[in-house]
Amino acid sequence: MLNVPSQSFPAPRSQQRVASGGRSKVPLKQGRSLMDWIRLTKSRKDLTGLKGRLIEVTEEELKKHNKKDDCWICIRGFVYNVSPYMEYHPGGEDELMRAAGSDGTELFDQVHRWVNYESMLKECLVGRMAIKPTVLKDYREEEKKVLNGMLPKSQVTDTLAKEGPSYPSYDWFQTDSLVTIAIYTKQKDINLDSIIVDHQNDSFRAETIIKDCLYLIHIGLSHEVQEDFSGLYYRKCQLISKEDVTHDTRLFCLMLPPSTHLQVPIGQHVYLKLSVTGTEIVKPYTPVSGSLLAEFKEPVLPNNKYIYFLIKIYPTGLFTSELDRLQIGDFVSVSSPEGNFKISKFQELEDLFLLAAGTGFTPMVKILNYALTDIPSLRKVKLMFFNKTEDDIIWRSQLEKLAFKDKRLDVEFVLSAPTSEWNGKQGHISPALLSEFLKRNLDKSKVLVCICGPVPFTEQGVRLLHDLNFSKNEIHSFTA
Ligand code: FAD
Ligand code: NAP
């Protein structure tokens, strides 16, 4: 986990830090936030100890740098000196040290493959792994010819024009378990629309479009490899509208590029990427529909061209404060979707319970829409929505109207810091609240409980659900 600013979020003494299980978030020292790291990288300090020189690193050399004050890690063929970053790493020094002096790609991908380490660690780049001569062969040669790293330019075929802007080139790196092919296009912010990658048997093809020219790289692999086009693809989307929903939460509408067709599946999230003082910051967000049900707002914009987000702006939040500064017409990069929610969970479903806290309401939006329109077996949907105050409740009147209109839906608001006028439920998620709320329609009805909110809220909720005899299959908790 390299650039997740958990140092600042949750706040140092927040309950959100008291998470049990899962990856531990380590409290960082004062002055070691992500913003502090960005400042350090801009300070022109020599963070690699190599005075800006890039070197080729052999495996033997890499292995030597395995101490906290001298720690090199290889990610996808590039070697970084992460010692200066140690104290800034939200996952703690020990997590980084697990990859000290070795290839940390797999470990990194397991934890947070979406994190933009190239940008975060660019000042820590020591160089490239030295090439081990194996694996790749020139596709056009009959006999297996072993290539070492960089291909001559003549082997990168431009199929449309010789007079292209600048030829892409590529090289490749290999460790015992991984072959990485890097294609250098000299294009900033290249997106999914301009790349086609195919891998079949021993043939690997990559096409890229650069300023109207199509370039093709076609190589053969001497051994079978498992494909993993790692790293998420981002496309630039334009901010079309921004609407206040509560005092701190806004509905953002982004327009996808003309050639992109992307509909984020129910229960999945995407990553948004913005540049904050020159460093790319990435955070996950769950797209919603433009409103709870079409009746509340004309669906004037086609679903597959626009993407909506309900996002709470934290005044000192690194990403959201930057996002809030965007003007209509500005661009944000949006990744492809991720998530492990399966729509098959809805099959034959009779009772659906939704437990949401704060912006943990976002995955529930599409779930509610879908449940009320597309699950014929559904008898009851109950939403319990936890917030601090009445002013924090997202789409309260839409929820109330919807519950009034569709008798299968019940909505209960629970407030942790209500005013004296509040007559509804109060407090935090608790056995008493849940046991009363989670009544099955029938003894044996097919049930699903979805839960989303601050991590400790979700974890506590799941424990309580188990105590109430809900099985693993009957619970879906949304986490990163
Ligand atoms: P951060 O910089 O991480 O700070 C967050 C909070 O901590 C702020 O309140 C900030 O004021 C406070 N803080 C910062 N520093 C300190 C300090 N030193 N002391 C005390 N407090 C401090 N969010 C949404 O709004 N909508 C969504 O749809 C959504 N979907 C998500 C989906 C997933 C899968 C996950 C994991 C999260 C989702 N989130 C969503 C949360 C989102 O990813 C971000 O965590 C959130 O927007 C905060 O980002 P930030 O960089 O602005 O705040
Ligand atoms: P918030 O306003 O701070 O809190 C909402 C409610 O939850 C409040 O009543 C709050 O009570 C309560 N709460 C907070 N921590 C709790 C805890 N440890 N135990 C029990 N109740 C707790 O929430 P927010 O700022 O909108 O944050 C929403 C969270 O949801 C973020 O952490 C975000 O990352 C997460 N989220 C996750 C996903 C996902 O994983 N797919 C999607 C969207 C959002 P208090 O008044 O006591 O604070």
XYZ file of C-alpha atoms and ligand atoms in Angstrom:
581
model
C 0.000 0.000 0.000
C 2.013 2.946 -1.161
C -0.052 6.049 -1.544
C -3.149 5.507 0.519
C -3.147 8.386 2.958
C -4.552 6.384 5.828
C -2.188 8.408 7.940
C -4.686 11.194 7.765
C -7.820 9.157 7.176
C -9.064 8.006 9.511
C -7.712 10.671 11.815
C -5.077 9.450 14.294
C -7.422 8.747 17.203
C -10.475 7.931 15.144
C -12.363 4.714 15.820
C -11.772 3.856 12.201
C -8.186 3.020 13.121
C -9.194 0.439 15.700
C -9.886 -2.059 12.974
C -9.273 -5.634 13.901
C -8.189 -8.152 11.284
C -7.208 -7.261 7.734
C -4.228 -5.081 7.003
C -3.176 -2.976 9.918
C -2.925 0.727 9.460
C 0.023 2.082 11.339
C -0.126 5.478 13.026
C 2.486 7.651 11.405
C 4.628 10.296 13.022
C 3.702 13.960 12.795
C 4.796 15.397 9.463
C 4.663 12.082 7.635
C 1.392 12.436 5.716
C 1.058 11.822 1.991
C 1.152 15.588 1.478
C 4.420 15.746 3.449
C 5.820 13.019 1.193
C 4.785 14.927 -1.921
C 6.533 18.005 -0.508
C 9.708 16.021 0.139
C 9.722 14.640 -3.405
C 9.452 18.182 -4.756
C 12.294 19.447 -2.576
C 14.958 18.284 -5.069
C 16.613 16.272 -2.299
C 18.609 13.324 -3.619
C 16.350 10.488 -2.452
C 18.206 7.635 -4.115
C 21.711 8.599 -3.115
C 22.700 8.332 -6.777
C 22.526 12.031 -7.627
C 19.926 11.500 -10.333
C 21.874 8.733 -12.097
C 19.886 5.659 -13.170
C 21.681 2.341 -13.004
C 21.113 -1.250 -14.088
C 20.582 -3.400 -11.043
C 21.525 -7.041 -10.950
C 19.679 -9.472 -8.692
C 22.800 -9.830 -6.566
C 22.975 -6.068 -6.109
C 19.269 -5.818 -5.282
C 19.604 -8.450 -2.574
C 22.273 -6.397 -0.776
C 19.877 -3.502 -0.160
C 17.671 -5.190 2.386
C 17.908 -2.970 5.461
C 15.580 -0.221 6.631
C 18.140 2.499 5.991
C 19.186 0.934 2.696
C 16.139 -0.697 1.187
C 15.647 -1.280 -2.510
C 12.520 -2.897 -3.942
C 11.843 -3.955 -7.506
C 8.335 -3.366 -8.917
C 7.651 -4.454 -12.490
C 11.311 -4.356 -13.441
C 12.040 -0.966 -11.908
C 14.058 -0.647 -8.734
C 13.248 1.951 -6.078
C 15.161 3.022 -3.005
C 12.241 3.124 -0.566
C 14.244 3.963 2.574
C 13.273 7.660 2.457
C 9.603 6.584 2.090
C 9.594 4.192 5.080
C 8.166 6.609 7.611
C 5.515 7.806 5.188
C 4.174 4.382 4.312
C 0.631 4.054 5.696
C 0.998 0.275 5.950
C 4.078 0.724 8.128
C 7.763 -0.041 7.728
C 7.387 -3.764 8.348
C 5.037 -4.190 5.409
C 7.540 -2.480 3.096
C 10.417 -4.496 4.550
C 8.702 -7.716 3.453
C 9.878 -6.886 -0.056
C 13.282 -5.471 0.904
C 16.034 -6.413 -1.527
C 13.673 -8.391 -3.733
C 10.953 -8.271 -6.368
C 7.920 -6.868 -4.555
C 5.592 -6.857 -7.577
C 3.422 -9.731 -6.446
C 3.161 -8.486 -2.891
C 2.369 -5.008 -4.150
C -0.314 -6.296 -6.511
C -1.910 -8.315 -3.746
C -2.199 -5.295 -1.492
C -2.964 -2.385 -3.783
C -2.301 -2.836 -7.431
C -4.173 0.382 -8.152
C -1.743 2.548 -6.273
C 0.177 4.809 -8.531
C 3.659 3.977 -7.379
C 5.380 5.240 -10.544
C 4.294 8.755 -9.735
C 4.628 8.403 -5.964
C 8.126 6.979 -6.062
C 9.556 8.628 -9.151
C 12.213 10.444 -7.108
C 13.256 7.110 -5.555
C 13.944 5.375 -8.865
C 17.338 3.729 -8.823
C 17.099 2.152 -12.261
C 16.062 -0.958 -14.095
C 16.702 -4.578 -13.374
C 19.480 -5.953 -15.517
C 18.132 -8.288 -18.158
C 18.256 -12.022 -17.767
C 18.500 -13.440 -21.271
C 15.583 -15.843 -21.758
C 11.895 -15.973 -22.719
C 11.327 -13.592 -25.635
C 12.034 -14.486 -29.232
C 11.642 -12.496 -32.374
C 8.312 -13.606 -33.769
C 9.477 -13.373 -37.344
C 12.470 -15.626 -36.874
C 12.004 -19.305 -37.481
C 14.417 -20.498 -34.834
C 14.043 -19.279 -31.285
C 16.197 -16.232 -31.001
C 16.703 -14.891 -27.530
C 16.414 -11.158 -27.162
C 18.032 -9.097 -24.513
C 15.899 -6.201 -23.423
C 15.466 -3.320 -25.834
C 14.370 -4.142 -29.358
C 15.827 -2.156 -32.221
C 13.401 0.484 -33.470
C 13.158 -1.161 -36.857
C 11.278 -4.033 -35.240
C 8.501 -1.806 -34.033
C 6.227 -1.722 -37.048
C 4.247 1.385 -37.756
C 1.491 0.181 -39.994
C 0.048 3.499 -41.101
C 2.764 6.050 -41.472
C 6.527 6.229 -41.411
C 6.419 9.894 -40.494
C 4.834 9.350 -37.106
C 5.313 11.807 -34.276
C 7.787 9.657 -32.352
C 8.264 5.938 -32.582
C 7.271 3.932 -29.586
C 9.936 1.611 -28.303
C 9.768 -1.179 -25.831
C 11.827 -3.258 -23.553
C 11.191 -6.048 -21.151
C 12.349 -7.307 -17.798
C 12.183 -10.697 -16.287
C 12.395 -12.140 -12.819
C 11.840 -15.784 -11.882
C 8.075 -15.404 -11.888
C 7.326 -12.360 -13.999
C 7.927 -10.970 -17.461
C 7.132 -7.283 -17.819
C 6.881 -5.694 -21.239
C 7.083 -1.904 -21.099
C 6.070 0.093 -24.158
C 7.307 3.676 -24.230
C 5.012 5.923 -26.256
C 6.094 9.337 -25.022
C 2.391 10.046 -24.624
C 1.089 11.532 -21.405
C -2.055 9.979 -19.942
C -2.436 7.295 -22.577
C -5.761 5.582 -22.052
C -7.485 2.299 -22.762
C -9.041 3.520 -25.992
C -5.693 3.793 -27.695
C -4.266 0.417 -26.682
C -5.123 -3.061 -27.853
C -3.360 -6.001 -26.283
C -3.768 -9.603 -27.421
C -2.076 -12.659 -26.063
C -2.688 -16.052 -27.623
C -0.504 -19.092 -27.170
C 3.017 -17.869 -27.836
C 2.007 -14.709 -29.655
C 1.845 -11.341 -27.952
C 0.575 -8.286 -29.854
C 0.196 -4.743 -28.677
C -1.239 -1.996 -30.826
C -1.169 1.610 -29.859
C -2.584 4.632 -31.593
C -0.519 7.775 -31.334
C -1.636 10.885 -33.141
C -3.480 9.032 -35.905
C -0.711 6.466 -36.424
C -1.138 2.883 -35.476
C 1.943 1.070 -34.167
C 2.124 -2.647 -33.814
C 4.445 -4.697 -31.692
C 4.207 -8.413 -32.330
C 6.454 -10.798 -30.473
C 6.614 -14.460 -29.690
C 7.124 -15.976 -26.287
C 9.363 -18.994 -25.932
C 7.376 -20.274 -22.943
C 3.759 -20.010 -22.031
C 2.960 -17.137 -19.708
C -0.142 -16.318 -17.737
C -1.507 -13.002 -18.815
C -1.909 -10.189 -16.370
C -2.234 -6.782 -17.911
C -1.576 -5.329 -14.541
C -2.226 -1.820 -13.522
C -5.634 -0.317 -14.046
C -6.592 1.497 -17.188
C -7.753 5.050 -16.796
C -9.701 7.202 -19.192
C -10.122 10.936 -18.909
C -13.654 11.985 -18.133
C -15.046 15.461 -18.190
C -16.877 17.029 -15.282
C -20.346 17.858 -16.574
C -22.149 18.904 -13.399
C -21.721 19.127 -9.667
C -24.734 19.389 -7.423
C -24.966 19.827 -3.634
C -26.746 16.893 -2.024
C -25.996 17.701 1.625
C -23.825 20.402 3.218
C -20.694 18.364 2.427
C -21.702 15.759 -0.155
C -22.022 16.438 -3.864
C -23.315 14.535 -6.874
C -20.627 14.634 -9.569
C -21.542 13.762 -13.156
C -18.661 12.817 -15.435
C -18.836 12.267 -19.179
C -16.914 9.332 -20.598
C -14.789 9.814 -23.738
C -16.791 9.323 -26.975
C -15.280 5.926 -27.755
C -15.685 4.511 -24.257
C -18.634 2.383 -23.270
C -18.455 1.653 -19.613
C -21.206 0.651 -17.253
C -19.971 -0.075 -13.761
C -21.624 -3.229 -12.447
C -23.719 -3.122 -9.299
C -21.605 -3.261 -6.157
C -18.354 -2.367 -7.899
C -16.189 0.698 -7.530
C -13.700 2.542 -9.716
C -10.637 4.602 -8.892
C -10.510 8.303 -9.590
C -7.150 9.858 -10.289
C -6.142 13.481 -9.975
C -2.849 15.247 -9.904
C -2.201 16.974 -6.585
C 0.755 19.358 -6.887
C 2.214 17.204 -9.630
C 1.740 13.814 -7.947
C -1.034 11.525 -9.073
C -3.384 10.574 -6.265
C -5.851 7.728 -6.626
C -8.918 6.991 -4.448
C -11.786 4.493 -4.814
C -15.373 5.651 -5.357
C -18.609 3.777 -5.985
C -20.658 5.070 -8.910
C -24.354 5.652 -8.272
C -27.276 6.271 -10.568
C -28.218 9.902 -11.176
C -31.142 9.550 -8.779
C -32.765 6.802 -6.740
C -35.410 6.067 -9.290
C -35.909 7.533 -12.702
C -39.180 9.160 -11.629
C -37.287 11.575 -9.443
C -35.217 12.937 -12.252
C -35.591 12.606 -15.986
C -32.914 10.251 -17.291
C -31.925 12.756 -19.956
C -28.409 11.403 -20.182
C -27.716 7.861 -21.406
C -26.275 5.594 -18.713
C -23.300 4.311 -20.614
C -22.001 7.793 -21.453
C -22.217 9.379 -18.023
C -21.092 8.238 -14.652
C -22.294 9.653 -11.333
C -20.644 9.791 -7.937
C -21.872 10.879 -4.537
C -18.753 12.174 -2.864
C -18.319 13.654 0.581
C -15.876 16.544 0.598
C -13.567 16.539 3.617
C -12.185 20.081 4.067
C -8.675 18.777 4.749
C -9.074 15.610 2.681
C -6.259 15.320 0.173
C -8.271 14.032 -2.762
C -11.760 15.392 -2.140
C -10.625 18.962 -1.508
C -8.809 18.853 -4.853
C -11.815 17.269 -6.567
C -14.056 19.975 -5.185
C -11.868 22.620 -6.796
C -12.501 21.251 -10.296
C -14.502 23.439 -12.646
C -17.151 22.199 -15.058
C -15.270 21.049 -18.165
C -12.196 19.892 -16.216
C -11.018 16.296 -16.452
C -10.669 13.440 -13.960
C -9.244 10.018 -14.806
C -11.550 7.077 -14.117
C -10.342 3.472 -13.893
C -12.090 0.311 -14.980
C -14.376 -1.215 -12.338
C -13.319 -3.551 -9.552
C -15.150 -5.367 -6.806
C -16.318 -8.775 -5.721
C -20.074 -8.332 -5.450
C -21.935 -10.952 -7.465
C -25.347 -10.200 -8.897
C -26.177 -13.906 -8.582
C -26.627 -13.174 -4.858
C -29.980 -11.692 -5.824
C -31.323 -14.876 -7.378
C -34.592 -15.928 -5.734
C -33.946 -13.313 -3.042
C -36.873 -12.557 -0.770
C -35.539 -10.298 2.000
C -32.851 -7.696 1.397
C -31.378 -5.757 4.324
C -29.073 -2.807 3.728
C -26.931 -1.341 6.497
C -25.170 1.874 5.476
C -23.194 4.524 7.350
C -22.397 7.921 5.788
C -21.172 7.582 2.216
C -21.350 3.820 2.736
C -24.774 4.482 1.251
C -23.254 4.697 -2.256
C -23.233 0.976 -3.155
C -26.799 0.730 -1.856
C -28.083 3.128 -4.524
C -27.721 0.778 -7.477
C -28.650 -2.177 -5.298
C -31.917 -0.492 -4.332
C -32.699 0.442 -7.927
C -31.991 -3.052 -9.108
C -33.776 -4.827 -6.285
C -37.022 -2.912 -6.675
C -37.155 -3.298 -10.432
C -35.407 -6.569 -11.305
C -35.879 -9.139 -8.538
C -39.339 -10.683 -9.022
C -39.019 -12.834 -5.890
C -38.316 -9.840 -3.631
C -40.766 -9.296 -0.769
C -39.019 -6.742 1.412
C -36.074 -4.314 1.285
C -35.078 -2.626 4.527
C -32.453 0.100 4.713
C -30.977 1.184 8.032
C -28.994 4.338 7.378
C -26.577 5.594 10.070
C -25.507 9.234 10.107
C -24.362 11.813 12.591
C -27.132 14.380 12.093
C -30.238 14.886 9.946
C -28.238 17.266 7.729
C -25.891 14.429 6.828
C -28.541 12.135 5.374
C -27.943 11.686 1.657
C -31.069 11.760 -0.554
C -33.377 11.656 2.461
C -36.447 12.953 0.670
C -35.882 10.640 -2.310
C -35.644 7.698 0.091
C -38.819 8.744 1.889
C -40.721 9.220 -1.363
C -39.529 5.892 -2.654
C -40.557 4.101 0.545
C -43.946 5.788 0.378
C -44.422 4.738 -3.221
C -43.132 1.174 -2.955
C -44.450 -0.623 0.095
C -41.757 -3.281 -0.143
C -39.231 -0.667 1.002
C -38.726 0.443 4.618
C -36.159 3.068 5.536
C -34.910 3.806 9.038
C -32.509 6.587 9.884
C -30.290 6.250 12.941
C -28.422 9.314 14.164
C -25.349 9.326 16.402
C -25.427 13.064 17.150
C -29.040 14.208 16.695
C -30.542 17.475 17.852
C -33.129 17.422 20.630
C -35.910 17.560 18.003
C -35.053 14.176 16.546
C -37.735 11.575 17.297
C -36.177 8.717 15.399
C -33.614 6.103 16.350
C -30.330 7.156 17.928
C -26.917 5.671 18.566
C -24.490 3.398 16.777
C -24.825 -0.011 15.214
C -25.677 -2.395 18.089
C -27.183 -5.826 18.832
C -30.396 -4.181 20.011
C -30.856 -2.137 16.829
C -30.013 -5.029 14.531
C -32.026 -7.776 16.183
C -35.143 -5.647 15.960
C -34.457 -4.531 12.394
C -33.352 -7.794 10.796
C -36.574 -9.763 11.036
C -36.933 -12.264 8.234
C -40.209 -12.127 6.385
C -40.607 -15.868 6.741
C -38.543 -18.301 8.770
C -36.820 -19.803 5.773
C -36.859 -16.879 3.366
C -33.795 -16.267 1.229
C -31.979 -13.306 2.743
C -29.084 -11.032 1.891
C -27.605 -8.369 4.173
C -25.332 -5.755 2.581
C -23.232 -3.546 4.806
C -20.999 -0.563 4.025
C -19.466 2.330 5.942
C -16.351 3.171 7.935
C -14.251 0.028 8.288
C -14.868 -0.510 12.042
C -18.591 0.034 11.511
C -18.621 -2.650 8.837
C -16.471 -5.045 10.845
C -18.598 -4.645 13.939
C -21.744 -5.074 11.856
C -20.488 -8.331 10.357
C -19.643 -9.686 13.834
C -23.137 -8.797 15.041
C -24.697 -10.438 11.997
C -22.834 -13.665 12.731
C -24.031 -13.450 16.348
C -27.558 -13.169 14.974
C -27.020 -16.395 13.017
C -26.706 -14.937 9.554
C -24.438 -17.166 7.513
C -21.427 -16.018 5.475
C -23.435 -16.431 2.272
C -26.143 -14.177 3.593
C -23.777 -11.253 4.232
C -21.964 -9.019 1.791
C -19.657 -6.417 3.300
C -18.192 -3.697 1.115
C -14.581 -2.932 1.777
C -11.638 -1.797 -0.324
P -8.100 11.978 3.335
O -6.947 12.878 3.022
O -7.894 10.528 3.299
O -8.716 12.466 4.735
C -9.988 12.007 5.154
C -10.450 12.608 6.483
O -9.473 12.624 7.486
C -10.902 14.049 6.380
O -11.959 14.222 7.299
C -9.783 14.831 6.829
O -10.256 16.099 7.231
C -9.353 13.968 7.974
N -7.970 14.258 8.335
C -6.943 14.354 7.475
N -5.810 14.601 8.184
C -6.157 14.634 9.486
C -5.439 14.815 10.694
N -4.117 14.988 10.692
N -6.116 14.795 11.853
C -7.447 14.613 11.866
N -8.177 14.418 10.760
C -7.528 14.434 9.600
N -16.272 8.131 -0.525
C -17.297 8.854 -1.049
O -17.504 10.023 -0.673
N -18.109 8.314 -2.016
C -17.942 7.048 -2.484
O -18.691 6.602 -3.371
C -16.866 6.268 -1.926
N -16.650 5.002 -2.353
C -15.640 4.276 -1.787
C -15.448 2.959 -2.215
C -14.475 2.182 -1.621
C -14.257 0.755 -2.094
C -13.673 2.729 -0.581
C -12.631 1.887 0.099
C -13.831 4.043 -0.188
C -14.807 4.834 -0.783
N -14.979 6.172 -0.421
C -16.033 6.878 -0.945
C -13.988 6.870 0.418
C -12.898 7.534 -0.475
O -12.151 6.536 -1.147
C -11.880 8.401 0.312
O -11.345 7.657 1.371
C -12.500 9.670 0.850
O -13.077 10.417 -0.214
C -11.479 10.548 1.570
O -10.441 10.893 0.698
P -9.564 12.214 0.873
O -8.240 11.997 0.175
O -10.321 13.438 0.497
O -9.353 12.302 2.449
P -19.417 9.480 9.054
O -20.320 10.573 8.651
O -18.181 9.843 9.804
O -20.185 8.361 9.901
C -21.448 7.861 9.542
C -22.052 7.183 10.768
O -21.252 6.043 11.114
C -22.078 8.079 11.994
O -23.233 7.860 12.704
C -20.863 7.609 12.759
O -20.960 7.842 14.154
C -20.902 6.127 12.485
N -19.616 5.533 12.764
C -18.400 6.000 12.443
N -17.442 5.186 12.912
C -18.085 4.189 13.549
C -17.641 3.048 14.265
N -16.365 2.796 14.432
N -18.581 2.219 14.809
C -19.874 2.491 14.703
N -20.342 3.575 14.052
C -19.464 4.406 13.478
O -19.040 8.616 7.768
P -18.395 9.115 6.410
O -17.421 10.237 6.700
O -19.466 9.346 5.408
O -17.506 7.863 6.008
C -18.045 6.810 5.271
C -17.054 5.667 5.186
O -17.571 4.690 4.286
C -15.658 6.026 4.729
O -14.763 5.367 5.590
C -15.570 5.423 3.339
O -14.262 5.003 3.029
C -16.509 4.230 3.472
N -17.061 3.808 2.167
C -16.710 2.561 1.751
C -17.199 2.094 0.555
C -16.811 0.711 0.116
O -16.028 0.066 0.755
N -17.315 0.189 -0.976
C -18.065 2.884 -0.213
C -18.395 4.146 0.242
C -17.885 4.612 1.454
P -20.086 8.983 14.911
O -20.937 10.189 15.005
O -19.781 8.411 16.246
O -18.852 9.227 14.111
